[in-house]
CSV table of C-alpha atoms in Angstrom, one decimal:
chain,number,residue,atom,x,y,z
T,1,MET,CA,38.8,-0.5,-61.6
T,2,LYS,CA,39.3,3.3,-62.4
T,3,ARG,CA,37.8,6.1,-60.7
T,4,ILE,CA,35.0,6.7,-63.4
T,5,ASP,CA,34.0,3.0,-62.8
T,6,VAL,CA,33.5,3.8,-59.1
T,7,ILE,CA,31.2,6.8,-60.2
T,8,ARG,CA,29.3,4.8,-62.6
T,9,VAL,CA,28.6,2.0,-60.0
T,10,LEU,CA,27.7,4.7,-57.5
T,11,LEU,CA,25.3,6.4,-60.1
T,12,GLY,CA,23.7,3.1,-60.7
T,13,ILE,CA,22.7,2.8,-56.8
T,14,SER,CA,22.3,6.4,-55.7
T,15,LYS,CA,19.1,7.6,-57.3
T,16,ASP,CA,17.8,10.5,-55.6
T,17,SER,CA,20.6,10.8,-52.9
T,18,LEU,CA,23.0,13.5,-52.5
T,19,ILE,CA,26.4,13.5,-53.8
T,20,VAL,CA,29.5,15.5,-52.7
T,21,SER,CA,32.5,14.9,-55.3
T,22,ASN,CA,36.0,16.1,-54.4
T,23,ILE,CA,38.0,18.8,-56.2
T,24,GLY,CA,39.5,17.9,-59.5
T,25,PHE,CA,38.7,14.9,-61.7
T,26,SER,CA,36.2,13.2,-58.9
T,27,SER,CA,33.9,16.2,-59.7
T,28,ARG,CA,34.7,16.6,-63.4
T,29,GLU,CA,34.4,12.7,-64.1
T,30,LEU,CA,31.1,12.8,-62.3
T,31,TYR,CA,29.8,15.8,-64.1
T,32,SER,CA,30.7,14.3,-67.6
T,33,VAL,CA,28.8,11.0,-66.7
T,34,SER,CA,25.8,12.4,-65.3
T,35,ASP,CA,25.1,16.2,-64.3
T,36,GLY,CA,22.3,17.0,-61.8
T,37,PRO,CA,21.2,19.4,-58.9
T,38,GLN,CA,21.9,16.5,-56.5
T,39,ASN,CA,25.5,16.8,-57.0
T,40,PHE,CA,27.8,19.3,-55.2
T,41,TYR,CA,31.0,19.7,-57.2
T,42,MET,CA,34.0,20.8,-55.1
T,43,LEU,CA,35.8,23.3,-57.1
T,44,GLY,CA,38.3,24.3,-54.2
T,45,SER,CA,39.2,23.5,-50.7
T,46,MET,CA,41.1,20.3,-51.1
T,47,GLY,CA,40.5,17.8,-48.2
T,48,MET,CA,37.0,19.0,-47.3
T,49,ALA,CA,34.9,16.5,-49.2
T,50,SER,CA,34.6,14.2,-46.3
T,51,SER,CA,33.8,17.2,-43.9
T,52,ILE,CA,31.1,18.8,-46.1
T,53,GLY,CA,29.4,15.4,-46.6
T,54,LEU,CA,29.3,15.0,-42.8
T,55,GLY,CA,27.7,18.5,-42.1
T,56,LEU,CA,25.1,17.7,-44.9
T,57,SER,CA,24.2,14.3,-43.5
T,58,LEU,CA,23.7,15.6,-40.0
T,59,ALA,CA,21.8,18.5,-41.3
T,60,GLN,CA,19.1,16.8,-43.5
T,61,GLU,CA,17.7,13.0,-44.0
T,62,LYS,CA,18.6,12.2,-47.5
T,63,LYS,CA,21.5,9.9,-48.0
T,64,VAL,CA,24.6,11.5,-48.6
T,65,TYR,CA,27.5,9.9,-50.7
T,66,VAL,CA,31.0,11.4,-50.6
T,67,VAL,CA,33.4,10.6,-53.5
T,68,ASP,CA,36.7,11.6,-51.9
T,69,GLY,CA,40.3,10.6,-52.8
T,70,ASP,CA,43.3,9.2,-50.8
T,71,GLY,CA,45.4,12.3,-51.2
T,72,SER,CA,42.4,14.5,-50.0
T,73,ILE,CA,41.5,12.2,-46.9
T,74,LEU,CA,45.1,12.1,-45.9
T,75,MET,CA,45.1,16.0,-45.8
T,76,ASN,CA,42.1,15.7,-43.4
T,77,LEU,CA,42.6,12.7,-41.4
T,78,GLY,CA,41.0,13.8,-38.2
T,79,SER,CA,38.0,14.0,-40.2
T,80,LEU,CA,37.8,10.3,-39.9
T,81,SER,CA,37.6,10.5,-36.1
T,82,THR,CA,34.7,13.0,-36.2
T,83,ILE,CA,32.8,10.7,-38.7
T,84,GLY,CA,33.7,7.8,-36.2
T,85,ASN,CA,31.9,9.5,-33.5
T,86,TYR,CA,29.3,11.6,-35.0
T,87,ALA,CA,28.3,10.6,-38.5
T,88,PRO,CA,24.7,9.6,-38.9
T,89,GLY,CA,23.4,6.3,-40.7
T,90,ASN,CA,22.9,8.4,-44.0
T,91,TYR,CA,26.5,9.0,-44.4
T,92,ILE,CA,28.7,7.0,-46.9
T,93,LEU,CA,32.1,8.0,-47.8
T,94,ILE,CA,33.7,6.4,-50.8
T,95,ILE,CA,37.5,7.2,-50.8
T,96,VAL,CA,38.8,6.4,-54.3
T,97,ASP,CA,42.3,5.1,-53.3
T,98,ASN,CA,44.2,5.3,-56.6
T,99,SER,CA,47.7,5.8,-54.4
T,100,ALA,CA,47.9,8.9,-56.2
T,101,HIS,CA,47.4,12.7,-56.5
T,102,GLY,CA,45.3,12.4,-59.7
T,103,SER,CA,44.5,15.7,-60.5
T,104,THR,CA,48.1,17.1,-60.1
T,105,GLY,CA,49.7,14.6,-62.2
T,106,ASN,CA,49.4,11.4,-60.4
T,107,GLN,CA,52.3,12.0,-57.9
T,108,PRO,CA,52.2,9.0,-55.3
T,109,THR,CA,50.7,9.2,-52.0
T,110,HIS,CA,51.6,7.0,-49.1
T,111,THR,CA,48.8,4.6,-49.5
T,112,GLY,CA,51.0,3.1,-52.3
T,113,LYS,CA,53.6,2.4,-49.7
T,114,LYS,CA,52.9,1.6,-46.2
T,115,THR,CA,49.9,3.5,-45.2
T,116,LYS,CA,46.7,1.4,-44.8
T,117,LEU,CA,43.3,3.7,-45.0
T,118,LYS,CA,41.3,0.9,-44.0
T,119,GLU,CA,42.9,0.4,-40.7
T,120,ILE,CA,42.9,4.3,-40.1
T,121,ALA,CA,39.2,4.4,-40.7
T,122,SER,CA,38.5,1.3,-38.4
T,123,GLY,CA,41.0,2.9,-35.6
T,124,ALA,CA,39.2,6.2,-36.0
T,125,GLY,CA,36.0,4.2,-34.6
T,126,ILE,CA,34.2,3.7,-37.9
T,127,GLU,CA,32.4,0.5,-37.6
T,128,ASN,CA,31.4,-0.3,-41.1
T,129,VAL,CA,34.6,-0.1,-43.3
T,130,LYS,CA,35.0,-2.0,-46.6
T,131,GLU,CA,37.9,-2.3,-49.0
T,132,VAL,CA,36.8,-3.2,-52.5
T,133,PHE,CA,39.0,-3.9,-55.4
T,134,ASP,CA,36.3,-4.0,-58.3
T,135,GLU,CA,33.0,-2.9,-59.5
T,136,GLU,CA,31.2,-6.1,-58.2
T,137,ASN,CA,32.5,-5.8,-54.7
T,138,LEU,CA,31.8,-2.0,-54.8
T,139,LYS,CA,28.1,-2.6,-55.8
T,140,GLU,CA,27.8,-5.3,-53.2
T,141,ALA,CA,29.3,-3.0,-50.4
T,142,LEU,CA,26.8,-0.2,-51.4
T,143,LEU,CA,23.9,-2.5,-51.5
T,144,SER,CA,24.6,-4.2,-48.4
T,145,HIS,CA,24.5,-1.1,-46.4
T,146,GLU,CA,21.9,-1.1,-43.7
T,147,LYS,CA,22.7,1.1,-40.7
T,148,GLY,CA,25.3,3.4,-39.2
T,149,PRO,CA,27.7,5.3,-41.5
T,150,LEU,CA,29.8,3.4,-44.1
T,151,VAL,CA,33.2,4.1,-45.3
T,152,ILE,CA,34.5,2.4,-48.7
T,153,ILE,CA,37.8,2.3,-49.6
T,154,ALA,CA,37.9,1.7,-53.4
T,155,LYS,CA,41.3,0.4,-54.7
T,156,THR,CA,41.5,1.8,-58.2
T,157,ASP,CA,44.1,2.7,-60.9
T,158,ALA,CA,45.8,6.1,-61.2
T,159,TYR,CA,43.8,7.3,-64.3
T,160,ASN,CA,42.0,10.3,-65.4
T,161,PHE,CA,39.4,10.2,-68.2
T,162,GLU,CA,39.7,13.5,-70.4
T,163,VAL,CA,36.8,15.4,-69.5
T,164,PRO,CA,36.3,19.3,-69.6
T,165,VAL,CA,36.5,21.7,-66.6
T,166,ILE,CA,33.0,21.9,-65.1
T,167,PRO,CA,31.4,25.2,-66.6
T,168,LEU,CA,29.0,25.9,-63.9
T,169,SER,CA,29.4,28.7,-61.4
T,170,PRO,CA,30.0,27.7,-58.0
T,171,VAL,CA,26.8,29.7,-56.7
T,172,SER,CA,24.8,28.0,-59.2
T,173,ILE,CA,26.2,24.7,-58.0
T,174,LYS,CA,25.1,25.7,-54.5
T,175,GLU,CA,21.7,27.1,-55.3
T,176,ARG,CA,20.3,24.2,-57.4
T,177,PHE,CA,21.8,21.9,-54.9
T,178,ILE,CA,19.7,23.5,-51.9
T,179,SER,CA,16.6,23.7,-54.0
T,180,TYR,CA,16.8,20.0,-54.7
T,181,ILE,CA,17.1,19.3,-51.0
T,182,LYS,CA,14.3,21.5,-50.2
T,183,GLU,CA,11.9,20.1,-52.9
U,1,MET,CA,22.8,35.8,-16.7
U,2,THR,CA,26.5,35.2,-17.0
U,3,ILE,CA,28.7,36.4,-19.9
U,4,ASP,CA,28.6,32.7,-21.3
U,5,GLU,CA,25.1,32.6,-21.0
U,6,LYS,CA,24.5,36.0,-22.7
U,7,ILE,CA,26.6,34.8,-25.5
U,8,ILE,CA,24.9,31.4,-26.0
U,9,ASP,CA,21.8,33.4,-25.6
U,10,VAL,CA,22.5,35.8,-28.6
U,11,LEU,CA,23.7,33.1,-30.5
U,12,GLU,CA,20.5,30.8,-30.0
U,13,LYS,CA,18.5,33.4,-31.9
U,14,ASN,CA,20.3,33.0,-35.1
U,15,ILE,CA,22.4,29.8,-35.0
U,16,ASP,CA,21.2,25.9,-34.7
U,17,PHE,CA,24.5,24.4,-35.5
U,18,ALA,CA,28.1,24.7,-34.0
U,19,CYS,CA,31.4,23.1,-34.5
U,20,SER,CA,34.2,23.9,-32.2
U,21,VAL,CA,37.9,23.6,-31.4
U,22,PRO,CA,38.4,24.4,-27.7
U,23,CYS,CA,40.1,27.3,-26.0
U,24,ASN,CA,40.1,27.8,-22.3
U,25,MET,CA,38.5,31.4,-22.8
U,26,LEU,CA,35.8,29.5,-24.3
U,27,ALA,CA,35.5,26.6,-22.0
U,28,GLY,CA,32.3,28.0,-20.2
U,29,ILE,CA,30.5,28.6,-23.6
U,30,LEU,CA,31.5,25.2,-24.6
U,31,LYS,CA,30.0,23.7,-21.5
U,32,LYS,CA,26.7,25.6,-21.6
U,33,ILE,CA,26.2,25.1,-25.3
U,34,LYS,CA,25.3,21.2,-24.5
U,35,ASP,CA,22.0,22.7,-22.6
U,36,SER,CA,21.2,24.7,-25.5
U,37,ASN,CA,19.0,24.4,-28.7
U,38,ILE,CA,22.4,24.3,-30.8
U,39,GLU,CA,23.7,21.1,-32.2
U,40,HIS,CA,27.4,21.1,-31.5
U,41,ILE,CA,30.0,19.0,-33.1
U,42,PRO,CA,33.6,19.0,-31.7
U,43,VAL,CA,36.0,19.0,-34.4
U,44,THR,CA,39.7,18.2,-34.6
U,45,ARG,CA,41.0,21.2,-36.6
U,46,GLU,CA,39.5,24.5,-37.6
U,47,GLU,CA,39.5,23.9,-41.6
U,48,GLU,CA,37.5,20.5,-40.9
U,49,GLY,CA,34.8,22.7,-39.1
U,50,VAL,CA,34.6,25.0,-41.9
U,51,GLY,CA,33.8,22.1,-44.2
U,52,ILE,CA,31.3,20.7,-41.9
U,53,CYS,CA,29.6,24.1,-41.2
U,54,ALA,CA,29.5,24.7,-45.1
U,55,GLY,CA,27.9,21.2,-45.5
U,56,ALA,CA,25.4,21.8,-42.4
U,57,TYR,CA,24.3,24.9,-44.4
U,58,LEU,CA,23.8,23.3,-47.5
U,59,GLY,CA,21.3,20.8,-45.6
U,60,GLY,CA,19.4,24.0,-43.9
U,61,LYS,CA,21.4,24.8,-40.9
U,62,LYS,CA,22.9,28.1,-39.6
U,63,PRO,CA,26.2,27.4,-38.5
U,64,VAL,CA,28.9,29.1,-36.2
U,65,LEU,CA,32.5,27.9,-35.8
U,66,ILE,CA,33.8,28.3,-32.2
U,67,MET,CA,37.4,28.5,-32.0
U,68,GLN,CA,40.5,30.2,-30.8
U,69,ASN,CA,42.1,32.8,-33.0
U,70,SER,CA,45.4,31.0,-33.0
U,71,GLY,CA,43.5,28.4,-35.4
U,72,PHE,CA,42.7,31.0,-38.0
U,73,GLY,CA,45.7,30.4,-39.8
U,74,ASN,CA,44.5,26.7,-40.1
U,75,LEU,CA,41.3,27.5,-42.0
U,76,ILE,CA,41.9,30.1,-44.5
U,77,ASN,CA,42.2,28.0,-47.6
U,78,ALA,CA,38.7,26.4,-47.1
U,79,LEU,CA,37.1,29.7,-45.8
U,80,LEU,CA,37.9,31.4,-49.2
U,81,SER,CA,37.8,28.5,-51.7
U,82,LEU,CA,34.6,27.0,-50.1
U,83,THR,CA,32.7,29.2,-47.8
U,84,ARG,CA,33.5,32.5,-49.7
U,85,LEU,CA,33.5,31.0,-53.2
U,86,TYR,CA,30.1,29.7,-53.0
U,87,LYS,CA,28.6,32.4,-51.2
U,88,ILE,CA,27.9,30.2,-47.8
U,89,PRO,CA,27.2,32.2,-44.8
U,90,LEU,CA,29.4,31.4,-41.6
U,91,LEU,CA,29.9,33.2,-38.3
U,92,LEU,CA,33.3,32.6,-36.5
U,93,LEU,CA,33.2,33.1,-32.9
U,94,MET,CA,36.9,33.5,-31.8
U,95,SER,CA,38.5,33.9,-28.6
U,96,HIS,CA,41.1,36.7,-29.0
U,97,ARG,CA,44.2,35.3,-27.5
U,98,GLY,CA,47.6,37.2,-27.7
U,99,ASP,CA,45.8,40.5,-26.8
U,100,VAL,CA,45.6,42.3,-23.5
U,101,GLY,CA,46.2,40.2,-20.4
U,102,GLU,CA,47.8,37.4,-22.4
U,103,LYS,CA,50.4,35.3,-20.4
U,104,ILE,CA,51.5,32.8,-23.2
U,105,VAL,CA,54.0,34.0,-25.3
U,106,ALA,CA,53.2,31.7,-28.2
U,107,GLN,CA,49.8,33.5,-28.3
U,108,PHE,CA,51.2,36.9,-29.6
U,109,PRO,CA,52.2,36.4,-33.3
U,110,MET,CA,48.8,35.2,-34.1
U,111,GLY,CA,47.0,37.5,-31.5
U,112,CYS,CA,48.6,40.5,-33.6
U,113,ALA,CA,48.1,39.1,-36.8
U,114,VAL,CA,44.4,38.1,-36.7
U,115,PRO,CA,42.8,41.4,-36.9
U,116,GLU,CA,45.1,42.6,-39.9
U,117,LEU,CA,44.4,38.9,-41.6
U,118,LEU,CA,40.5,39.6,-41.2
U,119,LYS,CA,41.0,43.1,-42.8
U,120,ALA,CA,43.2,41.7,-45.6
U,121,LEU,CA,40.7,39.0,-46.4
U,122,LYS,CA,37.8,41.5,-46.3
U,123,ILE,CA,35.9,39.6,-43.4
U,124,GLU,CA,33.8,41.9,-41.1
U,125,TYR,CA,34.4,41.5,-37.6
U,126,ILE,CA,33.5,42.8,-34.3
U,127,SER,CA,35.7,42.9,-31.1
U,128,ILE,CA,33.7,42.4,-27.9
U,129,LYS,CA,35.3,43.6,-24.9
U,130,LYS,CA,32.5,44.4,-22.6
U,131,MET,CA,29.4,42.7,-21.4
U,132,ASP,CA,27.3,45.5,-22.7
U,133,ASP,CA,28.5,44.9,-26.4
U,134,ILE,CA,27.4,41.1,-26.5
U,135,TYR,CA,24.1,42.3,-28.1
U,136,LYS,CA,26.2,43.5,-31.2
U,137,ILE,CA,26.6,39.8,-32.0
U,138,ASP,CA,22.9,39.6,-33.0
U,139,GLU,CA,23.1,42.0,-36.0
U,140,LEU,CA,26.5,40.6,-37.2
U,141,ALA,CA,25.1,37.2,-37.3
U,142,ARG,CA,21.8,38.3,-39.3
U,143,GLY,CA,24.1,40.2,-41.6
U,144,ALA,CA,26.2,37.0,-42.3
U,145,PHE,CA,23.0,35.0,-43.0
U,146,ASN,CA,21.1,37.8,-44.9
U,147,LYS,CA,24.1,38.3,-47.1
U,148,ASN,CA,25.6,35.0,-47.4
U,149,GLU,CA,29.0,36.1,-46.1
U,150,VAL,CA,31.6,35.1,-43.3
U,151,LYS,CA,31.7,37.2,-40.4
U,152,ALA,CA,34.0,37.1,-37.2
U,153,ILE,CA,33.6,38.0,-33.8
U,154,LEU,CA,36.8,38.2,-31.3
U,155,LEU,CA,36.0,37.9,-27.8
U,156,SER,CA,38.5,39.7,-25.7
U,157,ARG,CA,39.8,38.6,-22.4
U,158,GLU,CA,38.8,41.8,-20.7
U,159,LEU,CA,35.2,40.6,-21.4
U,160,TRP,CA,35.3,38.0,-18.6
U,161,ASP,CA,37.5,40.1,-16.4
U,162,GLU,CA,34.2,42.2,-15.6
U,163,GLU,CA,32.7,39.2,-14.0
U,164,ASN,CA,35.9,38.2,-11.8
């Protein structure tokens, strides 16, 4: 499974929900598969995807899916403990764990060695943590979600599709996203 | 009304969501915020608070990040490449450690640097040193949300000296 497969499975399920996508190829691949006002593409602030999604899920009632990465969540591990204690049931964090900093040249991260994100997330207080290895497992994990926040660790290959840089301005991404929520 | 109550009172006029990283100068405010109309999420690090506040704003909230100025160095990247880049408003309410009356030596480097950092980053800020100036927070906060900008408040230790 590659990152883009995770995105495709998610898009098959997410419908009208909100999606916050991580800086770099997570956002670029999401944009190339399906652009829409419900997508908040991060263009900077590496590490902040899980936090932006948390604020969003606390502030409004639509479901929030966050597409984060292993390198980024390792940069903001405290976020998992805040999620464990405060995230509401409309919060779903998908960590695309390819054991690499995909957008900067696939430099290896610690999850390819000893670090286990599943155990870190559980230890942080998150009750629903699932690790998935293929599209079928991922779909099942997303569809079986009933209550409480959910964290999915999606184990993938380190692979970036050749997709262009997002041509939208940050302010236009924000404005159409806010309008979509208010509709 | 105590100083802490006055600050909560002026915040409540403009703010309905807060993230915080603690400071003992802010202990009274953080205790009182529970009884206010402001939803409060304690966070683990200042930058995380910037991310949560940005998301909360996108979802319709008006956020403040309450923190010690020493943590300002922990949030600059997110503050610029998220909050400012997308023109998202945010109020930063900071205790000003390392200023007059500071007893902890480790507070001085950031205490001296933060006003200069705010200027370098072109973040409008006010220093509150006496109770009669607390009302100024209201106008600053309105400016942040009207103009979609980051605005900062530095609360001086002298402010609470009035009460003691």
